[in-house]
Backbone as JSON Lines, residues from 0, in Angstrom:
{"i":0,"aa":"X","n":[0.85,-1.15,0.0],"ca":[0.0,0.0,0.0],"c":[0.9,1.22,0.0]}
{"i":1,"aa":"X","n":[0.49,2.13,-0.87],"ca":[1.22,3.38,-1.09],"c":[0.25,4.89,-0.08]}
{"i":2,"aa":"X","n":[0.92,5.06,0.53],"ca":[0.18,6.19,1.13],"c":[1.24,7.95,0.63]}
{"i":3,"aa":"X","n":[0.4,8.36,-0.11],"ca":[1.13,9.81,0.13],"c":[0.08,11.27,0.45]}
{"i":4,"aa":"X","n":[0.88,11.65,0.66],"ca":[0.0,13.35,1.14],"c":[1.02,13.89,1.98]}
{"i":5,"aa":"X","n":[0.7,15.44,2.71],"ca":[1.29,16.01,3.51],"c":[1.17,14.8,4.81]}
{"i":6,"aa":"X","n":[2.64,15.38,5.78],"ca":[2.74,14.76,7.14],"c":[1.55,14.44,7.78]}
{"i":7,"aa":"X","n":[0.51,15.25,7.54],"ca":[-0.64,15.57,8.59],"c":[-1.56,14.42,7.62]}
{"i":8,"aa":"X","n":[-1.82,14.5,6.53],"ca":[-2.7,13.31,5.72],"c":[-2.22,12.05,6.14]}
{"i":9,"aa":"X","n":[-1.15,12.21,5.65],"ca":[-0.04,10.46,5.99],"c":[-0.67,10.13,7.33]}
{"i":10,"aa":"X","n":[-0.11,10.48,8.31],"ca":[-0.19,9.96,9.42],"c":[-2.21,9.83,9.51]}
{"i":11,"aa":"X","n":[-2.79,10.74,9.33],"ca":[-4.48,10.37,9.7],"c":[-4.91,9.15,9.05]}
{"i":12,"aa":"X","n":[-4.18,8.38,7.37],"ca":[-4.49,7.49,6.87],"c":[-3.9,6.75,7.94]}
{"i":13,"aa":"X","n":[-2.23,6.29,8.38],"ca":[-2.07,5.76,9.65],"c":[-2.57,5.09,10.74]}
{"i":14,"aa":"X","n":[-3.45,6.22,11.09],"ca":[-4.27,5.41,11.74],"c":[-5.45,5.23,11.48]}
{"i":15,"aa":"X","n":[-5.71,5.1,10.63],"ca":[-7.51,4.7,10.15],"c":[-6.76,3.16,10.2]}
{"i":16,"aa":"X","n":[-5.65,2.4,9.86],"ca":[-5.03,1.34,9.86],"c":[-5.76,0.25,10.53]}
{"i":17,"aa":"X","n":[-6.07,-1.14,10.19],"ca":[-6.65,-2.16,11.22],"c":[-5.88,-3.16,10.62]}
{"i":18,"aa":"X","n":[-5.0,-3.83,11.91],"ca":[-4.49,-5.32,11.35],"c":[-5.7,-6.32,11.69]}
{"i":19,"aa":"X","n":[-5.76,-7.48,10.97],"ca":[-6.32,-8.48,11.24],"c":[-5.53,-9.62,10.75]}
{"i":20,"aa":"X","n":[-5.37,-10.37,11.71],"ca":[-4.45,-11.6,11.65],"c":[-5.53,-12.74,11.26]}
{"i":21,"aa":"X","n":[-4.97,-13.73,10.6],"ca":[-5.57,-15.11,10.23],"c":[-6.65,-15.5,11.73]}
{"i":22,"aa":"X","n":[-7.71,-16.18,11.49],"ca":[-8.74,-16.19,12.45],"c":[-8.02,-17.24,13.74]}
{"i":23,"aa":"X","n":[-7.1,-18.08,13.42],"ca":[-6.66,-18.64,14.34],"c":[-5.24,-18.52,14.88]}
{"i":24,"aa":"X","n":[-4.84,-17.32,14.03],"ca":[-3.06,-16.89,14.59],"c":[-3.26,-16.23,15.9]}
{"i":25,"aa":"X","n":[-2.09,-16.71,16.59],"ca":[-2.14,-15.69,17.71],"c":[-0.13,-15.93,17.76]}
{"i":26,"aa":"X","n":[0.07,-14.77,18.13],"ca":[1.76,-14.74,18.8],"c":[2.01,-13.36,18.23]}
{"i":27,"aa":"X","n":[3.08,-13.1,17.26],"ca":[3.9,-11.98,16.97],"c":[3.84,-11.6,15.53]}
{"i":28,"aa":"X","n":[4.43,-10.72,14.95],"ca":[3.71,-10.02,14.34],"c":[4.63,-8.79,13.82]}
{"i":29,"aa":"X","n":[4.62,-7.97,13.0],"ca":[4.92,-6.75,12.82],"c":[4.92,-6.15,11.58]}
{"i":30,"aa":"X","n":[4.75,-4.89,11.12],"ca":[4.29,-3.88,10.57],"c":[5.12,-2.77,10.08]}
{"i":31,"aa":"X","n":[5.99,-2.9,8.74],"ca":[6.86,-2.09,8.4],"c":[6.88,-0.88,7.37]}
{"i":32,"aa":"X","n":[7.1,0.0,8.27],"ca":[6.47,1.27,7.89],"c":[7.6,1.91,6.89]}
{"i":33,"aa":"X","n":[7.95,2.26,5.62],"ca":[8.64,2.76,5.14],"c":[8.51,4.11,4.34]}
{"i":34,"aa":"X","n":[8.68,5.64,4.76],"ca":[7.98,6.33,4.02],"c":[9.21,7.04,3.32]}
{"i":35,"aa":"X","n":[9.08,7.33,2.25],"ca":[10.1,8.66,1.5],"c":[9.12,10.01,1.19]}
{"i":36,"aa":"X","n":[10.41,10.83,1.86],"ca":[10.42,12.29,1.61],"c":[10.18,13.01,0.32]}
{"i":37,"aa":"X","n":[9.7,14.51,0.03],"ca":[10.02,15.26,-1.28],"c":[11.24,15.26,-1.75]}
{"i":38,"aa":"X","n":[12.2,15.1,-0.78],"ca":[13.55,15.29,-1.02],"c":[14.4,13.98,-1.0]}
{"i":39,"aa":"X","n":[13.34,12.54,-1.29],"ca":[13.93,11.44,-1.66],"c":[14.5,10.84,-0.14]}
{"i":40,"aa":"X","n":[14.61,11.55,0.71],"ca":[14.82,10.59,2.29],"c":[14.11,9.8,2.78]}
{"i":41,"aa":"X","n":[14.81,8.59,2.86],"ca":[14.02,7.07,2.96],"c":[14.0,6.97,4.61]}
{"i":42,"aa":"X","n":[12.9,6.24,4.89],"ca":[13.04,6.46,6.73],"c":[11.97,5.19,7.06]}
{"i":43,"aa":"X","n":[12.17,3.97,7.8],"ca":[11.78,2.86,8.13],"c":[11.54,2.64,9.6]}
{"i":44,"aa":"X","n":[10.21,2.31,9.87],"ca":[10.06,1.95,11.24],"c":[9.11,0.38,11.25]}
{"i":45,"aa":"X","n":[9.68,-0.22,12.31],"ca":[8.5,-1.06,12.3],"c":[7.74,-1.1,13.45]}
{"i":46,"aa":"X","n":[6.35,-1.58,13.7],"ca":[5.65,-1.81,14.47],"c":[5.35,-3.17,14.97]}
{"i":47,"aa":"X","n":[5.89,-3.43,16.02],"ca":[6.06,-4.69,16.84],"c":[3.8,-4.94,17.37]}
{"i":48,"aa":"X","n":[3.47,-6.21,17.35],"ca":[2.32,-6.69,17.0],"c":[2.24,-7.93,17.94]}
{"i":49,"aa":"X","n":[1.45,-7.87,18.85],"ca":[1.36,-9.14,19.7],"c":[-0.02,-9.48,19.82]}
{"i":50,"aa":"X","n":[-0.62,-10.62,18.85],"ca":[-1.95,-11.32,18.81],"c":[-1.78,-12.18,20.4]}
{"i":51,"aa":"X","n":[-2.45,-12.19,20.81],"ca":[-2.58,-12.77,22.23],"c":[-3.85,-13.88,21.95]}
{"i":52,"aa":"X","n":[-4.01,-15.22,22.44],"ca":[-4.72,-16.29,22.21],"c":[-5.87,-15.88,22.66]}
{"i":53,"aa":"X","n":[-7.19,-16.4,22.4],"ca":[-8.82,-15.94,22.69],"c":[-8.39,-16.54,24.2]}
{"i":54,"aa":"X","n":[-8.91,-16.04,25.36],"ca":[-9.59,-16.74,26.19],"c":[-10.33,-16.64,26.94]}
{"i":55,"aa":"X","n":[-11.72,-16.31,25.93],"ca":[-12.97,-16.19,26.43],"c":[-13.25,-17.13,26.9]}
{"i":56,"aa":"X","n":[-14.65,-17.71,28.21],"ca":[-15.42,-18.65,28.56],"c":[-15.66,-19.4,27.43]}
{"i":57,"aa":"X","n":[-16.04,-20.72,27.72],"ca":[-16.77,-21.63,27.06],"c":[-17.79,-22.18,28.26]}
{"i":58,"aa":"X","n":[-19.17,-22.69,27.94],"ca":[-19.66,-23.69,28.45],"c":[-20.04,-24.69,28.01]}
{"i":59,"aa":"X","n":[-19.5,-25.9,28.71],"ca":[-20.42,-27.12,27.67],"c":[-20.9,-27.99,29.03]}
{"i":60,"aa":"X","n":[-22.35,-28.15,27.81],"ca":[-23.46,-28.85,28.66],"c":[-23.59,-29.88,27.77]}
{"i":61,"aa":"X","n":[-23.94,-31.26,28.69],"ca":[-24.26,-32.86,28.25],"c":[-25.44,-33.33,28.21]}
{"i":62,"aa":"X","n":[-25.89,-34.25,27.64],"ca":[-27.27,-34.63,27.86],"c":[-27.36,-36.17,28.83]}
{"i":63,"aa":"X","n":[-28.38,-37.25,28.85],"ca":[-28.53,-37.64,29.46],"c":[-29.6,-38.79,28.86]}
{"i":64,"aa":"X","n":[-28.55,-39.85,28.45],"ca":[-29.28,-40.43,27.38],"c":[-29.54,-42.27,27.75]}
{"i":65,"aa":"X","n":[-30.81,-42.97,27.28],"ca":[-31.12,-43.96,27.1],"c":[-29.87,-44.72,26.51]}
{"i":66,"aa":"X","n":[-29.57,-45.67,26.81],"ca":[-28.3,-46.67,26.18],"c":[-28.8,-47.1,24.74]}
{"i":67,"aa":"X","n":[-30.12,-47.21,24.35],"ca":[-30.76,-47.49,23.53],"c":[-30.55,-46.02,22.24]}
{"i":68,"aa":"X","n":[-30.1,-45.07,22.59],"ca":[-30.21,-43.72,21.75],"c":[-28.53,-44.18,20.54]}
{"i":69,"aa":"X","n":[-29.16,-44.11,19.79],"ca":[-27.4,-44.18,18.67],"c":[-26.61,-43.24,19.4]}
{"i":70,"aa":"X","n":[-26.72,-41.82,19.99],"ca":[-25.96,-40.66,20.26],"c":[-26.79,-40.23,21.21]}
{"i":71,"aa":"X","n":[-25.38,-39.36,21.67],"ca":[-24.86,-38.89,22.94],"c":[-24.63,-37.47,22.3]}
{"i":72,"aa":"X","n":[-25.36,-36.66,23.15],"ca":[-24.84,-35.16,22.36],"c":[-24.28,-34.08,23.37]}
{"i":73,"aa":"X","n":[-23.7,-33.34,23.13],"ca":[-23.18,-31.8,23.84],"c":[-22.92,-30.92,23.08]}
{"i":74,"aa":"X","n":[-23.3,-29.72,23.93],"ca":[-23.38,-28.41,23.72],"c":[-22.21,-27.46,24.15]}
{"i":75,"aa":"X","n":[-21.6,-26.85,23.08],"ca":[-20.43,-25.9,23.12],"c":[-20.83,-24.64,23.19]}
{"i":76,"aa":"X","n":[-20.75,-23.91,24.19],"ca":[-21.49,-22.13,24.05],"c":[-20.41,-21.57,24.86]}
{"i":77,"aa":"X","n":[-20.43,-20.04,23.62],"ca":[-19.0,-19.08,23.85],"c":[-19.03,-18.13,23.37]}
{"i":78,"aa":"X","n":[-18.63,-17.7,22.22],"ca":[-18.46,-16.32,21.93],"c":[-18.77,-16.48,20.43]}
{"i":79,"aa":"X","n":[-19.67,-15.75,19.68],"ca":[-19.84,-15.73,18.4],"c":[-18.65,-15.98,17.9]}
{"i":80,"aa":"X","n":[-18.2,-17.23,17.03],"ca":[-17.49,-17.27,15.84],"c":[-16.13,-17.62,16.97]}
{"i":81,"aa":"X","n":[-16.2,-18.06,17.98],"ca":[-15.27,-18.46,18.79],"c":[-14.46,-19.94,18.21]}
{"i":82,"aa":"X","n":[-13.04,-20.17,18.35],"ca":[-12.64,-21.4,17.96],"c":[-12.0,-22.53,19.27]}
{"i":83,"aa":"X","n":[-12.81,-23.28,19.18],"ca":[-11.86,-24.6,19.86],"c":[-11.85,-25.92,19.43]}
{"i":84,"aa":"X","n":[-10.82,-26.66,20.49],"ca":[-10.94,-27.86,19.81],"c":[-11.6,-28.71,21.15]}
{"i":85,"aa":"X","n":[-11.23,-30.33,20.97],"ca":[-12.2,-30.93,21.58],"c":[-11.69,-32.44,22.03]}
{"i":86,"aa":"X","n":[-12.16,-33.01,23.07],"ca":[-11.55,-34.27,23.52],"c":[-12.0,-35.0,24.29]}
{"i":87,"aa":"X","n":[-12.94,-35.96,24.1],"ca":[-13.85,-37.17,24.63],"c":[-13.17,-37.96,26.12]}
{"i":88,"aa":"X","n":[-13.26,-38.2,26.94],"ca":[-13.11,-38.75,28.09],"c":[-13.73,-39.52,28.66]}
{"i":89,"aa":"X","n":[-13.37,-40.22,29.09],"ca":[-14.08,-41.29,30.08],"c":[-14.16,-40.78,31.18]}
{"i":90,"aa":"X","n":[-15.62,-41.33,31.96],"ca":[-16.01,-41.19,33.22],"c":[-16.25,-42.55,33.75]}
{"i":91,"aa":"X","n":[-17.2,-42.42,34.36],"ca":[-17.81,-44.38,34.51],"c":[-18.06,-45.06,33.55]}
{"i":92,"aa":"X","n":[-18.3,-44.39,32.24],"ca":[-18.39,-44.74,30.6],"c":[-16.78,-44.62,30.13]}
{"i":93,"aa":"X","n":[-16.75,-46.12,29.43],"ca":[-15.37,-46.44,28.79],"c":[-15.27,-45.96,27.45]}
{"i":94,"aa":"X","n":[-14.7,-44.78,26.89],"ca":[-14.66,-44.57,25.64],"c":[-14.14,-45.89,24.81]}
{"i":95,"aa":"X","n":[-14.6,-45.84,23.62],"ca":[-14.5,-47.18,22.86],"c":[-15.19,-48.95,23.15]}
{"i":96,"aa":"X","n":[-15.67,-48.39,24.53],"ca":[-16.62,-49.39,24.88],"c":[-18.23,-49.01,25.04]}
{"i":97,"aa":"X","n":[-18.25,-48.11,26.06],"ca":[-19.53,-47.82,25.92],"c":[-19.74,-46.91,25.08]}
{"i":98,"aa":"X","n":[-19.16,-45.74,24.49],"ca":[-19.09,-44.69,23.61],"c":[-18.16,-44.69,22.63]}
{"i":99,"aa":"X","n":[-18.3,-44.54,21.29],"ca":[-17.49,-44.61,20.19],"c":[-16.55,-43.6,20.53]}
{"i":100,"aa":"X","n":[-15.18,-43.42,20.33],"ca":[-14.04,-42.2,20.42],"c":[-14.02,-41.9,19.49]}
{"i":101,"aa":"X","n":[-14.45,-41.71,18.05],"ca":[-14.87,-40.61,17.55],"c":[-16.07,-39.38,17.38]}
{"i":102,"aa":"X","n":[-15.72,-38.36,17.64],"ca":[-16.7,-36.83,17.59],"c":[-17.32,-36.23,16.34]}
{"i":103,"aa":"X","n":[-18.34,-35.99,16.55],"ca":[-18.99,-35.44,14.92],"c":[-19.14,-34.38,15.74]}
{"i":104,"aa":"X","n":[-19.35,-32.79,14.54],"ca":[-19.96,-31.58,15.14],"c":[-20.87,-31.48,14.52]}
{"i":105,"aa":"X","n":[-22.05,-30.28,14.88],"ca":[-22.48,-29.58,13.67],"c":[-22.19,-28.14,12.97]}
{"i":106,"aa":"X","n":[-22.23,-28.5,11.57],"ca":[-21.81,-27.15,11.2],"c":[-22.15,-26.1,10.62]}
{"i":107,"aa":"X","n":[-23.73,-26.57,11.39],"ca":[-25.06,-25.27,10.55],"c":[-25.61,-26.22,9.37]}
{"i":108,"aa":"X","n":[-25.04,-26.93,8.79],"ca":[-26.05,-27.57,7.82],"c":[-25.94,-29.1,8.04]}
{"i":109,"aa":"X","n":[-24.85,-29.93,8.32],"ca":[-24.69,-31.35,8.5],"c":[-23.78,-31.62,9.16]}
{"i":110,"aa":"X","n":[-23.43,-33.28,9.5],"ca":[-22.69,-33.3,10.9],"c":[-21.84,-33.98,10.09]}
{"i":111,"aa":"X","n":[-20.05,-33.49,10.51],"ca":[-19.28,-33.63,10.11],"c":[-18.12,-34.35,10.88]}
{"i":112,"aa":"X","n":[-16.96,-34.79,10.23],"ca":[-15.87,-35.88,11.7],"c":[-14.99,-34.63,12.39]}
{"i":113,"aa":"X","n":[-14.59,-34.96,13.26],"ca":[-13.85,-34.32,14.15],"c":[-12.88,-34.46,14.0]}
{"i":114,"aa":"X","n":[-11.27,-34.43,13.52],"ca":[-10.28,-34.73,13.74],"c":[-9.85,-34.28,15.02]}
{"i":115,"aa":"X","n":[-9.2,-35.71,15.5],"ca":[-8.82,-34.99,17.22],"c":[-7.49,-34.01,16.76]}
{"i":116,"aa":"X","n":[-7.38,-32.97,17.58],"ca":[-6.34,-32.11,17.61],"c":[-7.08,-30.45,16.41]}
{"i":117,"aa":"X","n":[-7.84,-30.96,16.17],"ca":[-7.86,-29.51,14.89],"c":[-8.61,-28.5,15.54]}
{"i":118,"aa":"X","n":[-9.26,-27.57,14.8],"ca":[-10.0,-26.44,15.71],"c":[-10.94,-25.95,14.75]}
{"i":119,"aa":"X","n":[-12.13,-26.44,15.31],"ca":[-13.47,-25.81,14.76],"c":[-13.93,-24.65,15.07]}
{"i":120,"aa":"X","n":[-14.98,-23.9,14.65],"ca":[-15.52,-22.74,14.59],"c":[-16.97,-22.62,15.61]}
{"i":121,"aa":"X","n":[-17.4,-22.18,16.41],"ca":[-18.78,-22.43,16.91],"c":[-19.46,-21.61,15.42]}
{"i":122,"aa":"X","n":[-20.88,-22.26,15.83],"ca":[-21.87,-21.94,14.64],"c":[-22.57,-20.52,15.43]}
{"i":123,"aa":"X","n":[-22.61,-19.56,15.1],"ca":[-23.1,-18.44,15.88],"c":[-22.4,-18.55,17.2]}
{"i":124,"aa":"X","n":[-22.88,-18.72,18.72],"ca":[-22.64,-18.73,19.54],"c":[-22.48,-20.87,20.13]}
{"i":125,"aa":"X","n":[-22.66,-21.12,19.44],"ca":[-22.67,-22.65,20.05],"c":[-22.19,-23.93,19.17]}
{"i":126,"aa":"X","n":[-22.26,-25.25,19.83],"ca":[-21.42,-25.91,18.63],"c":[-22.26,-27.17,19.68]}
{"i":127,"aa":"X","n":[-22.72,-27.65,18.44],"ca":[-23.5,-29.09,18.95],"c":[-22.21,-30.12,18.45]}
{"i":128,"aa":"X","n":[-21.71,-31.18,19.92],"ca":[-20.81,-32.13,19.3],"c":[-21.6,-33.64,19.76]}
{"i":129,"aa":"X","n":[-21.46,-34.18,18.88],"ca":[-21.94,-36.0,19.7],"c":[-20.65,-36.98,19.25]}
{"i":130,"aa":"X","n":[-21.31,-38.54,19.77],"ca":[-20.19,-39.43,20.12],"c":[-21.53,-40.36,19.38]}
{"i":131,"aa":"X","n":[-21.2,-41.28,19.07],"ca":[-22.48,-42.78,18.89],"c":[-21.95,-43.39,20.34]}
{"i":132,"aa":"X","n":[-23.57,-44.3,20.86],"ca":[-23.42,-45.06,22.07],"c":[-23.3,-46.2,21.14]}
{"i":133,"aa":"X","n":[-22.2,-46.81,22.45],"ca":[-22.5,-48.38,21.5],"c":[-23.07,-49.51,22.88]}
{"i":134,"aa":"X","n":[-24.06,-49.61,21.93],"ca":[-25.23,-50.69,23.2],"c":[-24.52,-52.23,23.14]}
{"i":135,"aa":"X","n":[-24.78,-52.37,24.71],"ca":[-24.14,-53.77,24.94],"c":[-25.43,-54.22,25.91]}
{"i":136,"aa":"X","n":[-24.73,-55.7,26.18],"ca":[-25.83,-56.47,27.22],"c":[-25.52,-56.11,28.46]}
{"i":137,"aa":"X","n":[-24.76,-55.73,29.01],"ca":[-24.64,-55.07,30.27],"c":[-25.46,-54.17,31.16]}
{"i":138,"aa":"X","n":[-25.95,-54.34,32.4],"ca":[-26.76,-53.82,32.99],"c":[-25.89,-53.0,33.79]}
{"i":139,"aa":"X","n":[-25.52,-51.8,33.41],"ca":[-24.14,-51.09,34.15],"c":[-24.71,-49.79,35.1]}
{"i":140,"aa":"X","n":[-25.91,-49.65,34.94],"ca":[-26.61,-48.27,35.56],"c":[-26.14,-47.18,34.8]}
{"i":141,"aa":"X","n":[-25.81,-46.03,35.27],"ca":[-25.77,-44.72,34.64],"c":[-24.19,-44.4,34.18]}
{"i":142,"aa":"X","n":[-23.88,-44.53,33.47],"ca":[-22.27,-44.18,33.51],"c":[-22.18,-42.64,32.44]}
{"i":143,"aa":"X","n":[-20.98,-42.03,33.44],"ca":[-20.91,-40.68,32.62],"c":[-19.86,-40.59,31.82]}
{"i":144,"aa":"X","n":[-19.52,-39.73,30.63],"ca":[-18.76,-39.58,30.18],"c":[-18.48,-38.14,29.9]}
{"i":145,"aa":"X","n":[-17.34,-37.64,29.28],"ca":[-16.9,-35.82,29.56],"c":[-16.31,-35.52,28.42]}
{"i":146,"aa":"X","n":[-16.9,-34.08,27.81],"ca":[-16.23,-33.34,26.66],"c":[-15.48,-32.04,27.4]}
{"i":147,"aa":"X","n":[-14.36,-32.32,26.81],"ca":[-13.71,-31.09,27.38],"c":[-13.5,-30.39,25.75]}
{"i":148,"aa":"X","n":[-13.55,-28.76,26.07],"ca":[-13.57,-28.15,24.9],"c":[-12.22,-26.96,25.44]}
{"i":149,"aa":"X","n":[-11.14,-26.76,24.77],"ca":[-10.38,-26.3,25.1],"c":[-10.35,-24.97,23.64]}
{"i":150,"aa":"X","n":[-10.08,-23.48,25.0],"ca":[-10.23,-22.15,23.51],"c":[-9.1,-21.83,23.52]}
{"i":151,"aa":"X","n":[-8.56,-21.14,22.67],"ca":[-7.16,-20.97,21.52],"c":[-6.09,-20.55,23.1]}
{"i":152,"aa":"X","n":[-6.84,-20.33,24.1],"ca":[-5.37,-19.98,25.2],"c":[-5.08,-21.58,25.47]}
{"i":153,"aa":"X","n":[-5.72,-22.55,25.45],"ca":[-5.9,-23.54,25.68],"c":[-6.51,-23.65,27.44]}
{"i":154,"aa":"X","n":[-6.96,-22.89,27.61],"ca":[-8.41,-22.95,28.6],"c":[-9.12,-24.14,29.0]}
{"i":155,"aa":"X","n":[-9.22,-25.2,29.37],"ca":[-10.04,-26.23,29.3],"c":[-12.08,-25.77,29.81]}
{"i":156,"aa":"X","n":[-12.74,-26.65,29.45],"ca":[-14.18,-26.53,29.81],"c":[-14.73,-27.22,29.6]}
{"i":157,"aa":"X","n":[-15.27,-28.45,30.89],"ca":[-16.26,-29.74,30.58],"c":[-17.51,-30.1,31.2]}
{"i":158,"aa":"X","n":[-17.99,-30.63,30.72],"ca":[-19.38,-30.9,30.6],"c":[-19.48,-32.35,30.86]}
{"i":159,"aa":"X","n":[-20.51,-32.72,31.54],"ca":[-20.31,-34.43,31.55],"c":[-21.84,-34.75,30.58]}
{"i":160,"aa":"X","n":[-21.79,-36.0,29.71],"ca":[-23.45,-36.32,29.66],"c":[-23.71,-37.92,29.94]}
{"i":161,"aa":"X","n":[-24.63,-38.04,30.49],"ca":[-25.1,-39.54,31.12],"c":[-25.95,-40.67,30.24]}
{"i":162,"aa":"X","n":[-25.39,-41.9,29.82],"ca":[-25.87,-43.14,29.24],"c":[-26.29,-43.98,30.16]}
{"i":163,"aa":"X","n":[-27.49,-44.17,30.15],"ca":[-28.85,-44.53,31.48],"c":[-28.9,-45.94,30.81]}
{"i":164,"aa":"X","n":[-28.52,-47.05,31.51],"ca":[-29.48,-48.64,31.24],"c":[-30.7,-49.12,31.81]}
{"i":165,"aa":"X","n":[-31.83,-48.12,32.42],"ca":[-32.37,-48.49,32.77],"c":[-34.07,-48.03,32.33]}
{"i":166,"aa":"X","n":[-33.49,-47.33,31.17],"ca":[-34.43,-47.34,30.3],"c":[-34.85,-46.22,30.06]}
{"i":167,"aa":"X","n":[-34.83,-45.4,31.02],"ca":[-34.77,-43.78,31.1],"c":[-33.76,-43.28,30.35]}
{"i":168,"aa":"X","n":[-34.23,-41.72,30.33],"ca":[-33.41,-41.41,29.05],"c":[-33.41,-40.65,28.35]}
{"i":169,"aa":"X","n":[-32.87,-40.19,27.22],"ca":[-33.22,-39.16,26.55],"c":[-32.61,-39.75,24.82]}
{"i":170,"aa":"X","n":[-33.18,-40.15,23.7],"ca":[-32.83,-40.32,22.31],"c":[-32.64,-39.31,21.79]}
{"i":171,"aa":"X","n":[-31.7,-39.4,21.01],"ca":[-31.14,-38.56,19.85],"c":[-31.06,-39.4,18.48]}
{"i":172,"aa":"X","n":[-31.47,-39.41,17.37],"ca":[-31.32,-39.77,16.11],"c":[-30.39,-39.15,15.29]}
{"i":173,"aa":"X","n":[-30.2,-39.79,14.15],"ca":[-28.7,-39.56,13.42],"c":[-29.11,-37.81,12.86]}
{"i":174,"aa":"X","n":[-30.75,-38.14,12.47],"ca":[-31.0,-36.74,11.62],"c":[-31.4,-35.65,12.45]}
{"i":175,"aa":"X","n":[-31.11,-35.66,14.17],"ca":[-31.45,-34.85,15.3],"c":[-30.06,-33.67,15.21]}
{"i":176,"aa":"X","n":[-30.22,-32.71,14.77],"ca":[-29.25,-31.41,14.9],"c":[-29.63,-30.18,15.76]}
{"i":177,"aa":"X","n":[-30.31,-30.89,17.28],"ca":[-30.8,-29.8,17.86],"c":[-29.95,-30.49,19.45]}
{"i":178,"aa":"X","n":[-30.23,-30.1,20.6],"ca":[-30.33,-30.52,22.44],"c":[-31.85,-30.85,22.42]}
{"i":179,"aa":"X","n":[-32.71,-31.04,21.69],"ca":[-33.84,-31.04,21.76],"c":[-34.29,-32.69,21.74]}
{"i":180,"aa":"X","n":[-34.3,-33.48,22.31],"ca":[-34.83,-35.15,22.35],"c":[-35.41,-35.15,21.11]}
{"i":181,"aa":"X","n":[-35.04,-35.95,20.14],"ca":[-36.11,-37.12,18.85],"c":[-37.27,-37.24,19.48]}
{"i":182,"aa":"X","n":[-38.65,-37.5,18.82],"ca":[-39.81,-37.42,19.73],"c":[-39.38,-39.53,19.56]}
{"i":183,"aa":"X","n":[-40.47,-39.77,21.39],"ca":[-40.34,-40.97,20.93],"c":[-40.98,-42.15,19.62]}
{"i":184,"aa":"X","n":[-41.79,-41.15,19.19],"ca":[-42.61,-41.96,17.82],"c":[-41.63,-42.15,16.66]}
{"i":185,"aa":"X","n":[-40.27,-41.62,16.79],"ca":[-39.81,-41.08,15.53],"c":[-38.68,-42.68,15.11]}
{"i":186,"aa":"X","n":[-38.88,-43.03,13.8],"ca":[-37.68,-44.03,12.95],"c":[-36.56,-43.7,13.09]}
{"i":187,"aa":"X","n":[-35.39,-44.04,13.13],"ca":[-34.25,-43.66,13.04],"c":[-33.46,-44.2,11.9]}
């Protein structure tokens, strides 16, 4: 970008100036200012730039589901257009036994895989994530399991949600993209 005018123009374009860094950079940075004179004198400054990591709140809330439900869902809520990533845990529920260890999100239109380690976007203010239950013959009672959602400072924030064997419960279906229960009349 070429800026010229008198001292007094220059500098007011100056600062009308806005950096914006890549949506998920954060660290260092800088801004090199090089202006020449009428009289051809070259003169360089730079401006040192420190993106600092998001670390707004997150909350995530779990649901509380029938062993019988394909999925297990949670709720990511934070900051419009906020980014984190995400990481399934065991509680009294054995990931890979009672709950599949892989994560789907949603992403405003369909539910997509999770790669562990990457960093998604919330959809407005929230981010629906699920797990599939995987039903066994076991009469185990309530076992919990935990999403932790960690934001770009790496912040942690978890939520537990509960897989009920006793028949109680709450279903979710594959084509369910809400916290809102599948009604029970509904096919899956």
């Amino acid at each position: 970008m070429i800026i010229s005018g008198t001292e007094a123009q220059v500098n007011a374009r100056l600062d009308t100036l806005k950096y914006t860094p890549n949506a998920t950079f954060t660290g260092s940075d800088s801004l090199l200012i090089t202006s020449v004179d009428s009289y051809g004198l070259v003169d360089s400054d730079s401006v040192a730039i420190t993106v600092s990591a998001d670390n707004r709140a997150l909350t995530v809330t779990g649901t509380s589901v029938n062993e019988a439900s394909p999925y297990v869902l949670f709720s990511v809520s934070g900051a419009s257009g906020q980014y984190v990533s995400l990481s399934l845990g065991s509680g009294t529920a054995t990931v890979g036994q009672d709950v599949a260890p892989a994560l789907e999100y949603y992403d405003g239109s369909s539910w997509q895989a999770y790669h562990a380690g990457s960093i998604v976007q919330l959809v407005g203010t929230s981010l629906l994530v699920r797990a599939a239950v995987l039903q066994d013959s076991l009469a185990e009672g309530s076992e919990t399991l935990t999403l932790t959602a960690l934001n770009q400072n790496q912040t942690s924030y978890s939520g537990n949600s509960t897989i009920k064997d006793d028949g109680t419960g709450d279903v979710f279906l594959a084509d369910n993209a809400s916290l809102t229960p599948s009604p029970s009349n509904s096919a899956g």
